[in-house]
Amino acid sequence: MSPVLILAAILLPLLGGAFMLAVPLHKRTVRESWVMSVTLCTSALVLLLTAFAPAAGLTLGSIYPGLTFAFRVDGLSRVFLGIVGVLWPIAILYSFEYMSHEHGESRFFAFFTMTYGVVVGIATAGNTFSLYFCYELLTLCTLPLVMHEMDGKARHAGRTYILYSMTGAALAFAAMVFLYHYGTLDFRFGGGLDAALTQGHEDLLRGVFLLGFFGFGVKAAVWPAHVWLPTASVAPTPVSALLHAVAVVNAGVFAILRITYYNFGTGLLRGSFAQWVMMGFCCFTIVFGSAMSWRMQHLKRRLAYSTVSNLSYILLGASVMSEAGLSAALLHMSAHSVFKIILFFCAGAVLCQSGREYVFELPGLGRRMPLTFAAFTVASLGLIGIPPFAGFFSKWAIAEAAVSLDHPLGIVGCAALIVSAFLTGLYQVMVIVPAFFPTKGQSSEVRANEAYTEAGWRMKTAFVLLILLSLAVSFAVTPLAGALSACVG
Amino acid sequence: MYSILLSLAMLVPLLTGILMGLLKNAHSRNILFVEALAATLVFALAAAWVGSGLSAVVDMGLFAFRFGADTVGHLFAILFALLFLCAGVFSLEYNLHDRKQGRFNACFLLTLFAVMGLSYSQNLFTFYFCYECMTLLSMPLVFHEGTDESMKAALTYLGYSLFGAALVLFGFFYTGRFCETTNFVEGGSFNAEGMAHLPLALAAIFCLLLGFACKAGMVPLHQWLPVAHPVAPAPASAILSACITKAGVLGILRTVYYVVGAEALRGTWVQTAMTALALTTVFVGSMLAYKERLLKRRLAWSTVSQVSYVLYGLFQLSPTGFVGGIQQAVFHAVSKTALFLCAGAIIHQTHRTMVHELTGLGKRMPLVFGCFTFASLSLVGIPPFAGFVSKWGLATGGLQVYGSAGALGAAVLLVSAILTAGYLFPITIHGCTEDGDFSRPLEPGWKMLLPLLLLALALLVLGIFTAPLSHLAQQIAVISQEVVPS
């Protein structure tokens, strides 16, 4: 298989999106078929790359000795590519219906499509420099999407987003400079530092790793850099769903996985203060995110805080610095992506059909939108981790990995997972139960309003596909976990 | 044959429960409802008759669903099926004019499925799964009335249950490391790694037990009981009180005797702490029941107290206490179902809910008050009614195991028994002696009376012929502890 396909998968959506900026497609049918065909072609390429990863990489040239644009597909790339390749077309299908209620569709789909290319670039980046480049590009590409509404709230969210992202990128840049100086930027499992140069500077490098962790941790919403994520929930729902639950935040997690396992290497970090700091912040973010989520009455913000918490589950798995930890992290990354995108889509469908966005406005709505809330229920059970849903197994694997450290923080990590699972149960079920079973006072108003109906066929199709996908992930969790551990290393 | 019967005992309530939502005709739905409940009981009995052992394993990779039944499983399954049948028949008349009767029937059957699954679970994973199912499926029974108060009560129930489940999960996670297997094996399988990390292992086991004790209504996680029971319809309260709390008891029994093993816990702080909490609960529950004036909440507090008798027996880790505990679990389940159904009959016929409003009602509904008195006598433990032998076993077991501290335990049991008499007997006495309006009989229909009479009869029979049940409990005690009883 030719490595040129990687370039094709990156450039196709980038150029396809840019074309829409240059030549606005005003006619809806034309625009939708254009976007859909570009996305489907890209997904086909991406899934091909996932299935048959080309052994060779692709080097596009360098701007300075050691700073090259290089792309290749390895195990970790395949996991990320698989996730976005499957979810992106479904999200596009959903967006067509959702965005027909909004303005500026042409611009929206242009940037949305371009983002796909950038995310593929992040997934396939062969060294830290390429990763960093795509990472910055991702910030710029998604900014117009966050600010789409262009009202005060959206501009504020955009400002917050750019401020946090740029600060994070600056920290990550500093870490990259040290990496360049003490070894290579190429990704090598086990670390790319030069042993001779590192000698005597271990603690310095561990500190630098933490800089990188917090830098890339901005997109992964590690406390205290999580603030932008709930604020960004003013963006149109497809953005919240695909970008702020799957692609962008997972890009942050992915970058941390890269620098931990492929740049600095677990040998340097295992058992050091850097590992304990990383674990500590992850544990705190897990509980903090869930607790905030429980407090939030705005449904999309509640889900956003839930994402904050769940991203740190993944990072907690990664912070164990073992292959078991990494594969547990990847399992939760896959499971969480599927469940969270469903939850956001449901919130969006409710917003579209009834204009309701607060949790206390939802009682009784489950009767009028049964499919939407059925999807919400399935995804919630998965997220809470009720067996036999995949969430149970992925959290179990993370806890197993954390405890195998035989360190007090491992027990703290396990306890944080449990506390967070309890809170997740509370904040999700408190949405579902009143939606299906309103009390006497609440039910009459919703029941009387005939305008509240199920969404159109495109949203419904997206829901059905995603429910099937989440059931598939849950019941095929053993082969999935096996495949993911094969991707590690 | 055995495997088929066991599967049917779980599948019949599951499938008919789902079907309930689809049937529109109330009459045919109710017939199917009773048939399903009766069929479940028949299958459970037949399965117990035919055999025991592992029946089905569904491998999930990291975990496996293991179903099967041993003596404990059969005992609890038959008990649950019987009580569900009684409460189910009762609910037909109780919910007669309820528009949401279909939903009630569906959730009722699905809850039965969950508790049957619990009885037939053969490892912790399966047990945990059924336990979560039970919480979620029984929740609609609590908020059935649809009032704001009932929704709040249901959310309280959910919150406590999820918290308990989280504790269980934490303990489950560590027992997976500190035991050879989380399958239920007689005598448990605590391993060398557990011995090496003893403080952590004990803390984890404590969490596991405390999590299950939440459903059993033990202090400090008992608060949901007095909130959830009064707002639920009476048949649902009966099930919550008799069966759901016993699911917590079953969880503790399985953990102590089948996962960790009594040997590993004997003499540790976990045993001391759990015993102390159980005794505190026995006392506190009775006191608060004595003070309470709303009939159903009084019964709920009584459940808090009485279920902890069972836990006191189980945590003695001796055959005598164990036998007493099992007997108490069975007796309490039967008598508390009877009491709640009596309360339901009174509410249904008179709409009176406070204890002081019941004056003189006994003469107008003699059969209901007769059953109430039978169940009260049994709960207090007056021979020849059922409760006596179990409490005797619990007290003597405590004396054997704890010595002088056991005397304290016996004293608490005695005080609690006096309080039990103090909060139950006045209801009968005022109901029957004081003047009232006797002009019109208020006795309910046969669908309500039949289960009541059946339960009262069962209490009398169990009290007079104690040998079969105690023999059965002895058997379990011997198997699970591998200690020859004295």
Short mmCIF file of N, CA and C in Angstrom, two decimals, chain A residues 367 381 384-388 392-393 395-401 403-404 406 410-412 414-415 418-419 421-422 424-426 429-430 433-434 436-442 447 474-475 477-478, chain B residues 60-63 65 99-100 103 107 125 128-129 132-133 136 139-140 143 145-151 154-155 158-167 169-174 176-177 197 200:
data_model
loop_
_atom_site.label_atom_id
_atom_site.label_comp_id
_atom_site.label_asym_id
_atom_site.label_seq_id
_atom_site.Cartn_x
_atom_site.Cartn_y
_atom_site.Cartn_z
N ARG A 367 -41.29 10.99 26.16
CA ARG A 367 -42.47 10.41 25.52
C ARG A 367 -42.65 10.92 24.10
N LEU A 381 -25.97 4.53 29.93
CA LEU A 381 -25.62 3.27 30.60
C LEU A 381 -24.17 2.89 30.26
N ILE A 384 -21.86 5.35 32.23
CA ILE A 384 -21.82 5.04 33.67
C ILE A 384 -20.97 3.79 33.87
N GLY A 385 -21.07 2.87 32.91
CA GLY A 385 -20.31 1.64 33.04
C GLY A 385 -21.11 0.55 33.70
N ILE A 386 -22.36 0.42 33.28
CA ILE A 386 -23.17 -0.71 33.75
C ILE A 386 -22.80 -1.90 32.87
N PRO A 387 -22.36 -3.01 33.45
CA PRO A 387 -22.09 -4.14 32.58
C PRO A 387 -23.38 -4.56 31.89
N PRO A 388 -23.36 -5.08 30.70
CA PRO A 388 -22.20 -5.44 29.87
C PRO A 388 -21.77 -4.35 28.91
N PHE A 392 -17.87 -0.23 31.29
CA PHE A 392 -17.49 -1.01 32.47
C PHE A 392 -16.11 -1.63 32.28
N PHE A 393 -15.92 -2.25 31.12
CA PHE A 393 -14.67 -2.97 30.89
C PHE A 393 -13.49 -2.01 30.76
N LYS A 395 -13.18 1.02 32.08
CA LYS A 395 -12.82 1.58 33.39
C LYS A 395 -12.14 0.53 34.24
N TRP A 396 -12.65 -0.69 34.14
CA TRP A 396 -12.04 -1.79 34.91
C TRP A 396 -10.58 -1.94 34.52
N ALA A 397 -10.32 -1.90 33.20
CA ALA A 397 -8.95 -2.10 32.74
C ALA A 397 -8.05 -0.96 33.24
N ILE A 398 -8.59 0.28 33.25
CA ILE A 398 -7.79 1.41 33.73
C ILE A 398 -7.48 1.23 35.21
N ALA A 399 -8.51 0.85 35.99
CA ALA A 399 -8.29 0.66 37.42
C ALA A 399 -7.29 -0.46 37.66
N GLU A 400 -7.44 -1.52 36.90
CA GLU A 400 -6.52 -2.67 37.01
C GLU A 400 -5.08 -2.21 36.79
N ALA A 401 -4.89 -1.40 35.73
CA ALA A 401 -3.55 -0.92 35.42
C ALA A 401 -3.03 -0.02 36.53
N VAL A 403 -3.84 0.10 39.69
CA VAL A 403 -3.56 -0.60 40.94
C VAL A 403 -2.29 -1.45 40.82
N SER A 404 -2.01 -1.92 39.61
CA SER A 404 -0.83 -2.77 39.44
C SER A 404 0.46 -2.01 39.72
N ASP A 406 1.14 -0.63 42.43
CA ASP A 406 1.49 -0.87 43.83
C ASP A 406 1.98 0.40 44.51
N GLY A 410 -2.12 4.72 43.03
CA GLY A 410 -2.91 3.76 42.26
C GLY A 410 -4.25 3.53 42.93
N ILE A 411 -4.23 3.41 44.26
CA ILE A 411 -5.48 3.22 45.01
C ILE A 411 -6.33 4.47 44.91
N VAL A 412 -5.67 5.64 44.99
CA VAL A 412 -6.41 6.90 44.86
C VAL A 412 -7.07 6.95 43.48
N CYS A 414 -7.99 4.46 41.59
CA CYS A 414 -9.11 3.52 41.58
C CYS A 414 -10.31 4.13 42.30
N ALA A 415 -10.05 4.76 43.45
CA ALA A 415 -11.13 5.38 44.21
C ALA A 415 -11.75 6.53 43.42
N ILE A 418 -14.15 5.22 40.95
CA ILE A 418 -15.40 4.75 41.56
C ILE A 418 -16.29 5.93 41.91
N VAL A 419 -15.68 6.95 42.55
CA VAL A 419 -16.47 8.13 42.93
C VAL A 419 -17.08 8.75 41.69
N ALA A 421 -17.72 7.29 38.85
CA ALA A 421 -18.76 6.44 38.28
C ALA A 421 -20.08 6.68 39.02
N PHE A 422 -19.98 6.84 40.33
CA PHE A 422 -21.18 7.13 41.14
C PHE A 422 -21.82 8.44 40.69
N THR A 424 -21.37 9.99 37.86
CA THR A 424 -21.88 9.84 36.50
C THR A 424 -23.28 9.24 36.52
N GLY A 425 -23.44 8.20 37.35
CA GLY A 425 -24.75 7.59 37.49
C GLY A 425 -25.77 8.63 37.90
N LEU A 426 -25.43 9.48 38.86
CA LEU A 426 -26.39 10.48 39.33
C LEU A 426 -26.75 11.46 38.22
N VAL A 429 -28.70 9.70 35.16
CA VAL A 429 -30.03 9.15 35.43
C VAL A 429 -31.01 10.27 35.78
N MET A 430 -30.50 11.36 36.37
CA MET A 430 -31.40 12.45 36.72
C MET A 430 -31.90 13.19 35.49
N VAL A 433 -34.61 9.78 33.91
CA VAL A 433 -35.84 9.38 34.61
C VAL A 433 -36.95 10.42 34.48
N PRO A 434 -36.69 11.71 34.76
CA PRO A 434 -37.79 12.67 34.58
C PRO A 434 -38.23 12.78 33.12
N PHE A 436 -38.56 10.42 30.92
CA PHE A 436 -39.52 9.37 30.61
C PHE A 436 -40.71 9.36 31.57
N PHE A 437 -40.45 9.71 32.83
CA PHE A 437 -41.49 9.61 33.85
C PHE A 437 -41.69 10.96 34.52
N PRO A 438 -42.36 11.89 33.86
CA PRO A 438 -42.57 13.19 34.49
C PRO A 438 -43.55 13.06 35.65
N THR A 439 -43.41 13.94 36.63
CA THR A 439 -44.39 13.93 37.71
C THR A 439 -45.66 14.63 37.23
N LYS A 440 -46.69 14.57 38.06
CA LYS A 440 -48.01 15.02 37.60
C LYS A 440 -48.00 16.47 37.12
N GLY A 441 -47.30 17.32 37.88
CA GLY A 441 -47.28 18.74 37.53
C GLY A 441 -46.52 19.01 36.24
N GLN A 442 -45.47 18.21 36.01
CA GLN A 442 -44.58 18.52 34.89
C GLN A 442 -45.12 18.06 33.54
N ARG A 447 -46.81 17.42 27.15
CA ARG A 447 -47.71 16.51 26.44
C ARG A 447 -48.64 17.29 25.52
N SER A 474 -19.77 -2.67 22.62
CA SER A 474 -19.94 -3.30 23.94
C SER A 474 -19.84 -4.81 23.86
N PHE A 475 -20.48 -5.39 22.83
CA PHE A 475 -20.52 -6.85 22.82
C PHE A 475 -19.29 -7.45 22.16
N VAL A 477 -16.30 -6.29 22.93
CA VAL A 477 -15.26 -5.56 23.67
C VAL A 477 -13.99 -6.39 23.79
N THR A 478 -14.13 -7.72 23.85
CA THR A 478 -12.93 -8.55 24.00
C THR A 478 -12.04 -8.51 22.76
N MET B 60 -17.68 -13.46 28.61
CA MET B 60 -17.58 -12.10 28.07
C MET B 60 -16.12 -11.69 27.93
N GLY B 61 -15.22 -12.65 27.89
CA GLY B 61 -13.81 -12.29 27.83
C GLY B 61 -13.23 -12.14 29.22
N LEU B 62 -13.12 -10.87 29.65
CA LEU B 62 -12.55 -10.60 30.97
C LEU B 62 -13.42 -11.20 32.08
N PHE B 63 -14.73 -11.20 31.85
CA PHE B 63 -15.67 -11.70 32.84
C PHE B 63 -16.59 -12.74 32.21
N PHE B 65 -20.73 -14.35 32.69
CA PHE B 65 -21.99 -14.49 33.41
C PHE B 65 -22.11 -15.95 33.81
N ARG B 99 -54.54 3.99 36.15
CA ARG B 99 -54.30 4.02 34.70
C ARG B 99 -52.94 3.42 34.36
N LYS B 100 -52.00 3.51 35.30
CA LYS B 100 -50.64 3.08 35.00
C LYS B 100 -50.37 1.66 35.49
N ARG B 103 -47.73 -0.32 33.57
CA ARG B 103 -46.34 0.02 33.89
C ARG B 103 -45.93 -0.63 35.19
N CYS B 107 -42.83 -3.32 35.60
CA CYS B 107 -41.67 -3.11 36.48
C CYS B 107 -41.62 -4.17 37.57
N PHE B 125 -19.46 -10.88 39.42
CA PHE B 125 -19.80 -10.05 38.27
C PHE B 125 -21.28 -10.16 37.94
N TYR B 128 -23.29 -8.47 40.59
CA TYR B 128 -23.24 -7.02 40.48
C TYR B 128 -24.16 -6.54 39.35
N PHE B 129 -24.13 -7.25 38.24
CA PHE B 129 -24.99 -6.90 37.10
C PHE B 129 -26.46 -6.94 37.51
N GLU B 132 -27.41 -4.07 39.92
CA GLU B 132 -27.64 -2.78 39.25
C GLU B 132 -28.98 -2.81 38.52
N CYS B 133 -29.27 -3.93 37.86
CA CYS B 133 -30.56 -4.07 37.17
C CYS B 133 -31.70 -3.89 38.15
N LEU B 136 -32.28 -0.21 39.04
CA LEU B 136 -32.87 0.61 37.98
C LEU B 136 -34.30 0.17 37.67
N MET B 139 -36.88 1.12 40.50
CA MET B 139 -37.07 2.55 40.75
C MET B 139 -38.45 3.04 40.32
N PRO B 140 -38.96 2.65 39.13
CA PRO B 140 -40.30 3.12 38.75
C PRO B 140 -41.39 2.70 39.73
N PHE B 143 -41.59 5.65 42.29
CA PHE B 143 -42.26 6.89 41.89
C PHE B 143 -43.55 6.62 41.11
N GLU B 145 -46.62 6.68 41.89
CA GLU B 145 -47.73 7.63 42.09
C GLU B 145 -47.58 8.88 41.23
N GLY B 146 -46.34 9.20 40.85
CA GLY B 146 -46.12 10.33 39.96
C GLY B 146 -46.19 11.69 40.63
N THR B 147 -46.17 11.73 41.94
CA THR B 147 -46.15 13.02 42.62
C THR B 147 -44.70 13.50 42.74
N ASP B 148 -44.56 14.80 43.03
CA ASP B 148 -43.21 15.34 43.21
C ASP B 148 -42.51 14.66 44.37
N GLU B 149 -43.29 14.37 45.42
CA GLU B 149 -42.71 13.74 46.60
C GLU B 149 -42.17 12.35 46.25
N SER B 150 -42.94 11.61 45.46
CA SER B 150 -42.49 10.26 45.14
C SER B 150 -41.27 10.31 44.22
N MET B 151 -41.22 11.31 43.33
CA MET B 151 -40.04 11.41 42.46
C MET B 151 -38.81 11.73 43.29
N ALA B 154 -37.75 8.63 44.98
CA ALA B 154 -37.11 7.70 44.05
C ALA B 154 -35.67 8.12 43.78
N LEU B 155 -35.45 9.43 43.68
CA LEU B 155 -34.09 9.89 43.42
C LEU B 155 -33.21 9.65 44.65
N LEU B 158 -32.35 6.11 44.46
CA LEU B 158 -31.33 5.92 43.43
C LEU B 158 -29.96 6.36 43.93
N GLY B 159 -29.93 7.53 44.58
CA GLY B 159 -28.65 8.05 45.05
C GLY B 159 -27.99 7.10 46.02
N TYR B 160 -28.74 6.64 47.01
CA TYR B 160 -28.18 5.70 47.99
C TYR B 160 -27.75 4.41 47.30
N SER B 161 -28.59 3.93 46.39
CA SER B 161 -28.27 2.67 45.74
C SER B 161 -27.01 2.78 44.90
N LEU B 162 -26.89 3.90 44.17
CA LEU B 162 -25.69 4.06 43.34
C LEU B 162 -24.46 4.19 44.21
N PHE B 163 -24.60 4.91 45.32
CA PHE B 163 -23.47 5.04 46.23
C PHE B 163 -23.07 3.66 46.75
N GLY B 164 -24.07 2.89 47.14
CA GLY B 164 -23.79 1.52 47.61
C GLY B 164 -23.13 0.71 46.51
N ALA B 165 -23.64 0.85 45.29
CA ALA B 165 -23.07 0.08 44.18
C ALA B 165 -21.64 0.50 43.92
N ALA B 166 -21.36 1.80 44.09
CA ALA B 166 -19.98 2.26 43.89
C ALA B 166 -19.05 1.62 44.92
N LEU B 167 -19.51 1.57 46.17
CA LEU B 167 -18.70 0.91 47.21
C LEU B 167 -18.49 -0.56 46.86
N LEU B 169 -18.48 -1.86 43.93
CA LEU B 169 -17.57 -1.97 42.79
C LEU B 169 -16.13 -1.85 43.25
N PHE B 170 -15.88 -0.92 44.16
CA PHE B 170 -14.53 -0.75 44.70
C PHE B 170 -14.06 -2.03 45.38
N GLY B 171 -14.94 -2.59 46.22
CA GLY B 171 -14.59 -3.83 46.91
C GLY B 171 -14.42 -4.98 45.94
N PHE B 172 -15.33 -5.05 44.98
CA PHE B 172 -15.30 -6.10 43.96
C PHE B 172 -13.96 -6.07 43.24
N PHE B 173 -13.53 -4.85 42.90
CA PHE B 173 -12.28 -4.70 42.18
C PHE B 173 -11.11 -5.32 42.95
N TYR B 174 -11.06 -5.04 44.25
CA TYR B 174 -9.94 -5.56 45.02
C TYR B 174 -10.10 -7.04 45.37
N GLY B 176 -11.17 -9.12 43.45
CA GLY B 176 -10.68 -9.79 42.26
C GLY B 176 -9.18 -10.05 42.34
N ARG B 177 -8.47 -9.21 43.07
CA ARG B 177 -7.02 -9.40 43.21
C ARG B 177 -6.67 -10.26 44.42
N HIS B 197 -1.31 -8.01 51.71
CA HIS B 197 -1.80 -6.62 51.76
C HIS B 197 -3.01 -6.55 52.70
N LEU B 200 -5.20 -3.23 53.32
CA LEU B 200 -5.93 -2.81 52.13
C LEU B 200 -7.05 -3.80 51.82
#
